[in-house]
PDB file of C-alpha atoms in Angstrom:
ATOM      1  CA  MET A   1      21.583  -7.482 -27.258  1.00  0.00           C
ATOM      2  CA  LYS A   2      23.779  -7.916 -24.190  1.00  0.00           C
ATOM      3  CA  SER A   3      22.405  -7.946 -20.672  1.00  0.00           C
ATOM      4  CA  SER A   4      23.977  -6.102 -17.760  1.00  0.00           C
ATOM      5  CA  ASP A   5      25.294  -9.409 -16.441  1.00  0.00           C
ATOM      6  CA  GLY A   6      26.941 -10.368 -19.722  1.00  0.00           C
ATOM      7  CA  LEU A   7      24.471 -12.698 -21.459  1.00  0.00           C
ATOM      8  CA  LEU A   8      24.079 -12.206 -25.207  1.00  0.00           C
ATOM      9  CA  PHE A   9      20.617 -12.352 -26.799  1.00  0.00           C
ATOM     10  CA  ARG A  10      20.041 -12.675 -30.527  1.00  0.00           C
ATOM     11  CA  VAL A  11      16.652 -11.159 -31.264  1.00  0.00           C
ATOM     12  CA  HIS A  12      15.163 -10.629 -34.703  1.00  0.00           C
ATOM     13  CA  ARG A  13      15.343  -6.977 -35.676  1.00  0.00           C
ATOM     14  CA  ARG A  14      11.895  -7.123 -37.226  1.00  0.00           C
ATOM     15  CA  ASN A  15      10.388  -8.280 -33.941  1.00  0.00           C
ATOM     16  CA  LEU A  16      12.047  -5.412 -32.110  1.00  0.00           C
ATOM     17  CA  GLU A  17      10.531  -2.945 -34.556  1.00  0.00           C
ATOM     18  CA  MET A  18       7.092  -4.548 -34.484  1.00  0.00           C
ATOM     19  CA  TYR A  19       6.619  -5.127 -30.753  1.00  0.00           C
ATOM     20  CA  SER A  20       8.454  -2.198 -29.170  1.00  0.00           C
ATOM     21  CA  GLU A  21       9.074   1.498 -29.560  1.00  0.00           C
ATOM     22  CA  GLY A  22      12.333   1.773 -27.647  1.00  0.00           C
ATOM     23  CA  PHE A  23      14.668  -0.839 -29.068  1.00  0.00           C
ATOM     24  CA  PRO A  24      16.881   0.074 -32.046  1.00  0.00           C
ATOM     25  CA  GLY A  25      15.740  -1.524 -35.291  1.00  0.00           C
ATOM     26  CA  ASP A  26      17.104  -0.367 -38.631  1.00  0.00           C
ATOM     27  CA  ASP A  27      19.239   2.118 -36.737  1.00  0.00           C
ATOM     28  CA  LEU A  28      21.713  -0.659 -36.024  1.00  0.00           C
ATOM     29  CA  ALA A  29      24.755  -0.182 -38.232  1.00  0.00           C
ATOM     30  CA  THR A  30      25.498  -3.851 -38.775  1.00  0.00           C
ATOM     31  CA  GLN A  31      23.964  -7.196 -37.925  1.00  0.00           C
ATOM     32  CA  ASN A  32      26.915  -7.945 -35.657  1.00  0.00           C
ATOM     33  CA  GLU A  33      26.667  -4.806 -33.569  1.00  0.00           C
ATOM     34  CA  VAL A  34      26.089  -5.571 -29.881  1.00  0.00           C
ATOM     35  CA  VAL A  35      23.827  -3.218 -27.946  1.00  0.00           C
ATOM     36  CA  GLN A  36      24.576  -3.083 -24.219  1.00  0.00           C
ATOM     37  CA  LEU A  37      21.428  -2.991 -22.092  1.00  0.00           C
ATOM     38  CA  SER A  38      21.082  -2.089 -18.424  1.00  0.00           C
ATOM     39  CA  GLU A  39      18.658  -4.922 -17.579  1.00  0.00           C
ATOM     40  CA  THR A  40      19.628  -8.346 -16.265  1.00  0.00           C
ATOM     41  CA  ALA A  41      19.402 -11.492 -18.348  1.00  0.00           C
ATOM     42  CA  ALA A  42      16.483 -12.768 -16.244  1.00  0.00           C
ATOM     43  CA  ALA A  43      14.393  -9.685 -17.023  1.00  0.00           C
ATOM     44  CA  LEU A  44      15.346  -9.552 -20.709  1.00  0.00           C
ATOM     45  CA  GLU A  45      14.631 -13.230 -21.251  1.00  0.00           C
ATOM     46  CA  LEU A  46      11.067 -12.624 -20.079  1.00  0.00           C
ATOM     47  CA  LEU A  47      10.701  -9.372 -21.996  1.00  0.00           C
ATOM     48  CA  PHE A  48      11.777 -10.811 -25.338  1.00  0.00           C
ATOM     49  CA  GLN A  49       9.142 -13.536 -25.036  1.00  0.00           C
ATOM     50  CA  TYR A  50       6.503 -10.821 -25.493  1.00  0.00           C
ATOM     51  CA  MET A  51       7.932 -10.086 -28.930  1.00  0.00           C
ATOM     52  CA  TYR A  52       7.190 -13.436 -30.524  1.00  0.00           C
ATOM     53  CA  ARG A  53       4.019 -15.272 -31.459  1.00  0.00           C
ATOM     54  CA  GLN A  54       4.057 -17.684 -28.552  1.00  0.00           C
ATOM     55  CA  ARG A  55       2.570 -18.125 -25.113  1.00  0.00           C
ATOM     56  CA  GLN A  56       3.408 -15.305 -22.781  1.00  0.00           C
ATOM     57  CA  PRO A  57       5.578 -16.239 -19.804  1.00  0.00           C
ATOM     58  CA  ASP A  58       4.006 -17.177 -16.482  1.00  0.00           C
ATOM     59  CA  LEU A  59       4.923 -14.396 -14.060  1.00  0.00           C
ATOM     60  CA  SER A  60       3.257 -15.914 -11.005  1.00  0.00           C
ATOM     61  CA  CYS A  61       6.475 -17.543  -9.775  1.00  0.00           C
ATOM     62  CA  VAL A  62       8.899 -14.832 -10.869  1.00  0.00           C
ATOM     63  CA  PRO A  63      10.862 -13.243  -7.975  1.00  0.00           C
ATOM     64  CA  PHE A  64       9.748  -9.698  -7.263  1.00  0.00           C
ATOM     65  CA  GLU A  65      13.121  -8.186  -8.106  1.00  0.00           C
ATOM     66  CA  THR A  66      12.950  -9.702 -11.593  1.00  0.00           C
ATOM     67  CA  LEU A  67       9.285  -8.726 -11.975  1.00  0.00           C
ATOM     68  CA  ALA A  68      10.093  -5.119 -11.068  1.00  0.00           C
ATOM     69  CA  GLN A  69      12.918  -5.048 -13.614  1.00  0.00           C
ATOM     70  CA  LEU A  70      10.636  -6.532 -16.255  1.00  0.00           C
ATOM     71  CA  ALA A  71       7.925  -3.970 -15.528  1.00  0.00           C
ATOM     72  CA  GLU A  72      10.418  -1.128 -15.841  1.00  0.00           C
ATOM     73  CA  ALA A  73      11.892  -2.576 -19.032  1.00  0.00           C
ATOM     74  CA  ALA A  74       8.436  -2.914 -20.582  1.00  0.00           C
ATOM     75  CA  GLU A  75       7.807   0.766 -19.873  1.00  0.00           C
ATOM     76  CA  LYS A  76      11.266   1.867 -20.978  1.00  0.00           C
ATOM     77  CA  TYR A  77      11.181   0.074 -24.315  1.00  0.00           C
ATOM     78  CA  GLN A  78       7.415   0.477 -24.756  1.00  0.00           C
ATOM     79  CA  VAL A  79       6.676  -3.208 -25.150  1.00  0.00           C
ATOM     80  CA  PHE A  80       2.923  -2.723 -25.033  1.00  0.00           C
ATOM     81  CA  SER A  81       2.087  -6.417 -24.935  1.00  0.00           C
ATOM     82  CA  ALA A  82       3.909  -6.648 -21.588  1.00  0.00           C
ATOM     83  CA  ILE A  83       3.031  -3.351 -19.908  1.00  0.00           C
ATOM     84  CA  GLU A  84      -0.481  -4.168 -18.660  1.00  0.00           C
ATOM     85  CA  VAL A  85       0.399  -7.687 -17.557  1.00  0.00           C
ATOM     86  CA  CYS A  86       3.332  -6.361 -15.563  1.00  0.00           C
ATOM     87  CA  LYS A  87       1.119  -3.706 -13.997  1.00  0.00           C
ATOM     88  CA  MET A  88      -1.321  -6.388 -12.842  1.00  0.00           C
ATOM     89  CA  TYR A  89       1.438  -8.389 -11.171  1.00  0.00           C
ATOM     90  CA  MET A  90       2.957  -5.281  -9.609  1.00  0.00           C
ATOM     91  CA  LYS A  91      -0.457  -4.486  -8.141  1.00  0.00           C
ATOM     92  CA  ALA A  92      -0.628  -7.996  -6.673  1.00  0.00           C
ATOM     93  CA  SER A  93       2.768  -7.354  -5.049  1.00  0.00           C
ATOM     94  CA  ILE A  94       1.582  -4.321  -3.059  1.00  0.00           C
ATOM     95  CA  PRO A  95       1.078  -6.159   0.275  1.00  0.00           C
ATOM     96  CA  LEU A  96       4.712  -7.327   0.368  1.00  0.00           C
ATOM     97  CA  HIS A  97       6.424  -4.559  -1.612  1.00  0.00           C
ATOM     98  CA  PRO A  98       4.393  -1.350  -1.219  1.00  0.00           C
ATOM     99  CA  VAL A  99       7.373   1.003  -1.378  1.00  0.00           C
ATOM    100  CA  GLU A 100       8.737  -0.428  -4.620  1.00  0.00           C
ATOM    101  CA  VAL A 101       5.294  -0.532  -6.228  1.00  0.00           C
ATOM    102  CA  LEU A 102       4.606   3.073  -5.213  1.00  0.00           C
ATOM    103  CA  ALA A 103       7.907   4.118  -6.791  1.00  0.00           C
ATOM    104  CA  TYR A 104       7.011   2.269 -10.002  1.00  0.00           C
ATOM    105  CA  ALA A 105       3.482   3.686 -10.081  1.00  0.00           C
ATOM    106  CA  GLY A 106       4.722   7.210  -9.446  1.00  0.00           C
ATOM    107  CA  ARG A 107       7.255   7.038 -12.265  1.00  0.00           C
ATOM    108  CA  HIS A 108       4.620   5.962 -14.754  1.00  0.00           C
ATOM    109  CA  ASP A 109       1.639   8.011 -13.526  1.00  0.00           C
ATOM    110  CA  TYR A 110      -0.516   5.081 -12.418  1.00  0.00           C
ATOM    111  CA  ALA A 111      -2.773   7.009 -10.034  1.00  0.00           C
ATOM    112  CA  THR A 112      -4.922   4.082  -8.885  1.00  0.00           C
ATOM    113  CA  LEU A 113      -1.843   2.004  -8.132  1.00  0.00           C
ATOM    114  CA  CYS A 114      -0.380   4.905  -6.138  1.00  0.00           C
ATOM    115  CA  ASP A 115      -3.573   5.142  -4.084  1.00  0.00           C
ATOM    116  CA  GLU A 116      -3.452   1.428  -3.259  1.00  0.00           C
ATOM    117  CA  ALA A 117       0.247   1.277  -2.395  1.00  0.00           C
ATOM    118  CA  ALA A 118       0.702   4.568  -0.522  1.00  0.00           C
ATOM    119  CA  PRO A 119      -1.280   3.713   2.662  1.00  0.00           C
ATOM    120  CA  LEU A 120       0.928   0.674   3.274  1.00  0.00           C
ATOM    121  CA  THR A 121       4.055   2.861   3.282  1.00  0.00           C
ATOM    122  CA  ILE A 122       2.975   4.989   6.229  1.00  0.00           C
ATOM    123  CA  ASN A 123       5.442   3.223   8.545  1.00  0.00           C
ATOM    124  CA  ALA A 124       8.366   3.536   6.120  1.00  0.00           C
ATOM    125  CA  SER A 125      11.195   5.885   7.055  1.00  0.00           C
ATOM    126  CA  VAL A 126      11.744   9.154   5.240  1.00  0.00           C
ATOM    127  CA  GLU A 127      15.276   8.037   4.399  1.00  0.00           C
ATOM    128  CA  ASP A 128      14.083   4.816   2.798  1.00  0.00           C
ATOM    129  CA  MET A 129      11.353   6.524   0.800  1.00  0.00           C
ATOM    130  CA  SER A 130      13.698   9.230  -0.457  1.00  0.00           C
ATOM    131  CA  LYS A 131      15.942   6.514  -1.886  1.00  0.00           C
ATOM    132  CA  HIS A 132      13.125   4.775  -3.759  1.00  0.00           C
ATOM    133  CA  LEU A 133      10.924   7.633  -4.930  1.00  0.00           C
ATOM    134  CA  SER A 134      11.541  10.319  -7.491  1.00  0.00           C
ATOM    135  CA  PRO A 135      11.741  13.843  -6.002  1.00  0.00           C
ATOM    136  CA  ALA A 136       8.243  14.724  -7.242  1.00  0.00           C
ATOM    137  CA  THR A 137       6.662  11.519  -5.895  1.00  0.00           C
ATOM    138  CA  PHE A 138       8.544  11.871  -2.606  1.00  0.00           C
ATOM    139  CA  ILE A 139       7.098  15.343  -1.991  1.00  0.00           C
ATOM    140  CA  ILE A 140       3.585  14.021  -2.615  1.00  0.00           C
ATOM    141  CA  TRP A 141       4.257  11.065  -0.302  1.00  0.00           C
ATOM    142  CA  VAL A 142       5.380  13.375   2.519  1.00  0.00           C
ATOM    143  CA  CYS A 143       2.213  15.475   2.217  1.00  0.00           C
ATOM    144  CA  ASP A 144      -0.033  12.411   1.972  1.00  0.00           C
ATOM    145  CA  THR A 145       1.605  10.650   4.917  1.00  0.00           C
ATOM    146  CA  SER A 146       1.513  13.724   7.152  1.00  0.00           C
ATOM    147  CA  CYS A 147      -2.229  14.021   6.493  1.00  0.00           C
ATOM    148  CA  SER A 148      -2.809  10.354   7.356  1.00  0.00           C
ATOM    149  CA  LEU A 149      -0.662  10.494  10.479  1.00  0.00           C
ATOM    150  CA  ARG A 150      -2.424  13.621  11.698  1.00  0.00           C
ATOM    151  CA  VAL A 151      -5.794  11.857  11.607  1.00  0.00           C
ATOM    152  CA  LEU A 152      -4.412   8.704  13.217  1.00  0.00           C
ATOM    153  CA  LEU A 153      -2.700  10.659  15.989  1.00  0.00           C
ATOM    154  CA  ILE A 154      -5.985  12.375  16.799  1.00  0.00           C
ATOM    155  CA  LEU A 155      -7.686   8.996  16.972  1.00  0.00           C
ATOM    156  CA  ALA A 156      -4.935   7.433  19.061  1.00  0.00           C
ATOM    157  CA  SER A 157      -4.788  10.339  21.498  1.00  0.00           C
ATOM    158  CA  GLY A 158      -8.482  10.044  22.304  1.00  0.00           C
ATOM    159  CA  SER A 159      -9.181  13.663  21.414  1.00  0.00           C
ATOM    160  CA  VAL A 160     -12.149  12.852  19.163  1.00  0.00           C
ATOM    161  CA  SER A 161     -15.205  13.617  21.282  1.00  0.00           C
ATOM    162  CA  GLY A 162     -13.824  11.490  24.099  1.00  0.00           C
ATOM    163  CA  ALA A 163     -14.766   8.384  22.159  1.00  0.00           C
ATOM    164  CA  MET A 164     -11.751   6.458  23.326  1.00  0.00           C
ATOM    165  CA  ALA A 165     -12.209   7.150  26.991  1.00  0.00           C
ATOM    166  CA  PRO A 166     -13.175   3.854  28.652  1.00  0.00           C
ATOM    167  CA  PRO A 167     -16.766   3.555  29.850  1.00  0.00           C
ATOM    168  CA  VAL A 168     -17.452   3.452  33.551  1.00  0.00           C
ATOM    169  CA  PHE A 169     -19.908   1.262  35.364  1.00  0.00           C
ATOM    170  CA  ALA A 170     -21.742   1.296  38.650  1.00  0.00           C
ATOM    171  CA  GLU A 171     -20.926  -2.096  40.111  1.00  0.00           C
ATOM    172  CA  LYS A 172     -19.555  -0.559  43.290  1.00  0.00           C
ATOM    173  CA  LEU A 173     -22.765   1.354  43.729  1.00  0.00           C
ATOM    174  CA  GLY A 174     -24.860  -1.759  43.438  1.00  0.00           C
ATOM    175  CA  GLY A 175     -25.725  -1.191  39.820  1.00  0.00           C
ATOM    176  CA  SER A 176     -25.327  -3.599  36.955  1.00  0.00           C
ATOM    177  CA  ARG A 177     -22.414  -3.292  34.562  1.00  0.00           C
ATOM    178  CA  ASN A 178     -24.974  -3.366  31.785  1.00  0.00           C
ATOM    179  CA  SER A 179     -26.824  -0.338  33.106  1.00  0.00           C
ATOM    180  CA  ILE A 180     -25.974   3.322  32.623  1.00  0.00           C
ATOM    181  CA  THR A 181     -25.874   5.508  35.701  1.00  0.00           C
ATOM    182  CA  SER A 182     -26.119   9.282  35.791  1.00  0.00           C
ATOM    183  CA  SER A 183     -22.923  11.306  35.845  1.00  0.00           C
ATOM    184  CA  SER A 184     -23.409  12.001  39.551  1.00  0.00           C
ATOM    185  CA  GLN A 185     -23.666   8.295  40.333  1.00  0.00           C
ATOM    186  CA  ARG A 186     -20.791   6.999  38.209  1.00  0.00           C
ATOM    187  CA  CYS A 187     -17.859   5.657  40.128  1.00  0.00           C
ATOM    188  CA  SER A 188     -14.283   6.401  39.102  1.00  0.00           C
ATOM    189  CA  THR A 189     -13.556   2.784  38.253  1.00  0.00           C
ATOM    190  CA  SER A 190     -13.231   2.010  34.550  1.00  0.00           C
ATOM    191  CA  CYS A 191     -14.478  -1.232  33.112  1.00  0.00           C
ATOM    192  CA  HIS A 192     -11.596  -3.691  33.198  1.00  0.00           C
ATOM    193  CA  LEU A 193     -12.579  -5.144  29.806  1.00  0.00           C
ATOM    194  CA  TRP A 194     -11.969  -1.924  27.889  1.00  0.00           C
ATOM    195  CA  PRO A 195      -8.161  -1.468  28.119  1.00  0.00           C
ATOM    196  CA  GLY A 196      -7.369  -4.751  26.346  1.00  0.00           C
ATOM    197  CA  PHE A 197      -9.800  -4.021  23.531  1.00  0.00           C
ATOM    198  CA  HIS A 198      -8.685  -0.393  23.306  1.00  0.00           C
ATOM    199  CA  SER A 199      -5.010  -1.366  23.071  1.00  0.00           C
ATOM    200  CA  ALA A 200      -5.589  -4.129  20.501  1.00  0.00           C
ATOM    201  CA  VAL A 201      -7.545  -1.848  18.169  1.00  0.00           C
ATOM    202  CA  LEU A 202      -4.999   0.967  18.462  1.00  0.00           C
ATOM    203  CA  ASN A 203      -2.179  -1.421  17.626  1.00  0.00           C
ATOM    204  CA  LYS A 204      -4.019  -2.534  14.495  1.00  0.00           C
ATOM    205  CA  LEU A 205      -4.605   1.074  13.477  1.00  0.00           C
ATOM    206  CA  ARG A 206      -1.009   2.079  14.141  1.00  0.00           C
ATOM    207  CA  LEU A 207       0.395  -0.843  12.173  1.00  0.00           C
ATOM    208  CA  MET A 208      -1.872   0.043   9.241  1.00  0.00           C
ATOM    209  CA  GLU A 209      -1.903  -3.610   8.221  1.00  0.00           C
ATOM    210  CA  ASP A 210      -5.647  -3.723   7.660  1.00  0.00           C
ATOM    211  CA  PHE A 211      -7.708  -0.913   6.178  1.00  0.00           C
ATOM    212  CA  ASP A 212     -11.083  -2.554   6.753  1.00  0.00           C
ATOM    213  CA  ILE A 213     -12.096  -0.630   9.867  1.00  0.00           C
ATOM    214  CA  GLY A 214     -15.121  -2.838  10.453  1.00  0.00           C
ATOM    215  CA  ARG A 215     -12.973  -5.956  10.359  1.00  0.00           C
ATOM    216  CA  ILE A 216     -10.479  -4.477  12.822  1.00  0.00           C
ATOM    217  CA  PHE A 217     -13.200  -3.775  15.363  1.00  0.00           C
ATOM    218  CA  SER A 218     -15.153  -6.989  14.832  1.00  0.00           C
ATOM    219  CA  SER A 219     -11.985  -9.056  15.250  1.00  0.00           C
ATOM    220  CA  GLN A 220     -11.398  -7.581  18.716  1.00  0.00           C
ATOM    221  CA  VAL A 221     -14.916  -7.009  20.036  1.00  0.00           C
ATOM    222  CA  HIS A 222     -14.922 -10.447  21.673  1.00  0.00           C
ATOM    223  CA  CYS A 223     -12.725  -8.842  24.337  1.00  0.00           C
ATOM    224  CA  LEU A 224     -15.824  -6.966  25.477  1.00  0.00           C
ATOM    225  CA  ASP A 225     -18.095  -9.978  25.971  1.00  0.00           C
ATOM    226  CA  GLY A 226     -20.047  -9.385  29.147  1.00  0.00           C
ATOM    227  CA  CYS A 227     -20.261  -5.594  29.008  1.00  0.00           C
ATOM    228  CA  VAL A 228     -23.030  -3.991  26.978  1.00  0.00           C
ATOM    229  CA  GLN A 229     -21.786  -0.453  27.638  1.00  0.00           C
ATOM    230  CA  CYS A 230     -18.302  -1.278  26.393  1.00  0.00           C
ATOM    231  CA  ARG A 231     -19.806  -2.636  23.196  1.00  0.00           C
ATOM    232  CA  LYS A 232     -21.826   0.557  22.757  1.00  0.00           C
ATOM    233  CA  ARG A 233     -18.700   2.632  23.306  1.00  0.00           C
ATOM    234  CA  ALA A 234     -16.844   0.471  20.774  1.00  0.00           C
ATOM    235  CA  SER A 235     -19.581   1.059  18.224  1.00  0.00           C
ATOM    236  CA  ILE A 236     -19.314   4.833  18.696  1.00  0.00           C
ATOM    237  CA  TRP A 237     -15.539   4.684  18.404  1.00  0.00           C
ATOM    238  CA  GLU A 238     -15.765   2.587  15.239  1.00  0.00           C
ATOM    239  CA  GLY A 239     -18.075   5.155  13.672  1.00  0.00           C
ATOM    240  CA  LEU A 240     -15.717   8.020  14.481  1.00  0.00           C
ATOM    241  CA  VAL A 241     -12.692   6.143  13.172  1.00  0.00           C
ATOM    242  CA  THR A 242     -14.534   5.280   9.962  1.00  0.00           C
ATOM    243  CA  THR A 243     -15.574   8.904   9.439  1.00  0.00           C
ATOM    244  CA  ALA A 244     -12.082  10.235  10.124  1.00  0.00           C
ATOM    245  CA  TYR A 245     -10.490   7.640   7.877  1.00  0.00           C
ATOM    246  CA  LYS A 246     -12.732   8.699   4.993  1.00  0.00           C
ATOM    247  CA  GLU A 247     -11.372  12.229   5.365  1.00  0.00           C
ATOM    248  CA  ILE A 248      -7.827  11.076   4.639  1.00  0.00           C
ATOM    249  CA  LEU A 249      -6.946  12.254   1.145  1.00  0.00           C
ATOM    250  CA  THR A 250      -5.838   9.714  -1.426  1.00  0.00           C
ATOM    251  CA  PHE A 251      -2.352   9.930  -2.871  1.00  0.00           C
ATOM    252  CA  SER A 252      -3.695  11.005  -6.252  1.00  0.00           C
ATOM    253  CA  SER A 253      -5.926  13.718  -4.763  1.00  0.00           C
ATOM    254  CA  VAL A 254      -2.947  15.181  -2.886  1.00  0.00           C
ATOM    255  CA  ARG A 255      -1.048  15.160  -6.155  1.00  0.00           C
ATOM    256  CA  GLN A 256      -3.856  16.967  -7.969  1.00  0.00           C
ATOM    257  CA  GLY A 257      -4.024  19.592  -5.244  1.00  0.00           C
ATOM    258  CA  MET A 258      -0.364  20.518  -5.480  1.00  0.00           C
TER     259      MET A 258
END
């Protein structure tokens, strides 16, 4: 076996037959025939270790590029002893490499993995995604992303029941900031604490770096210390965001609906 970068591997034919479905076994004409493979030596060296009775390689320190090649090689050659392990490590790579993991998951019909990786690709460009994804997966991604963006744009624009409009208070009218005045008594001045909180939460939502809505709000609510009404408004907003977010379809559900 010869890697794409020129390294020759001598692997027992019996092991190839026993531990894989894709490598040639008895089909090889002679023992000296060299089969050219498309994978790098780094990926093949790891893959072949799954074909012998020995400890499996430690993938925790393997560079992602090599891990991705190994995962694809395990699928391509049907090395079953490596497939699930590679899938676990690819899943762990989602935070740093969501696009690549989504492409891998889409190629091999790993629905759960698609659902976990897809939300983190919402900020990726169409051009970049079209290069990584297969045509079928790309179409699903476009539909899924447009659905997510539509909900987020509604939230960001403040068109959901006015929940993102800053609360007003009656300080100028002699009232307490912690008291609610009637609509006829409210002054036009917005609470000065709200804009900073409002902006910080929106930035978190736009970046899509954290999908724990409760954590996003709780991490910023300290900005509202001193204003009970702002905290009440924040609680209402959090509830609306949570409800809207639950309505976003998962990648796999979009796929099933097509």
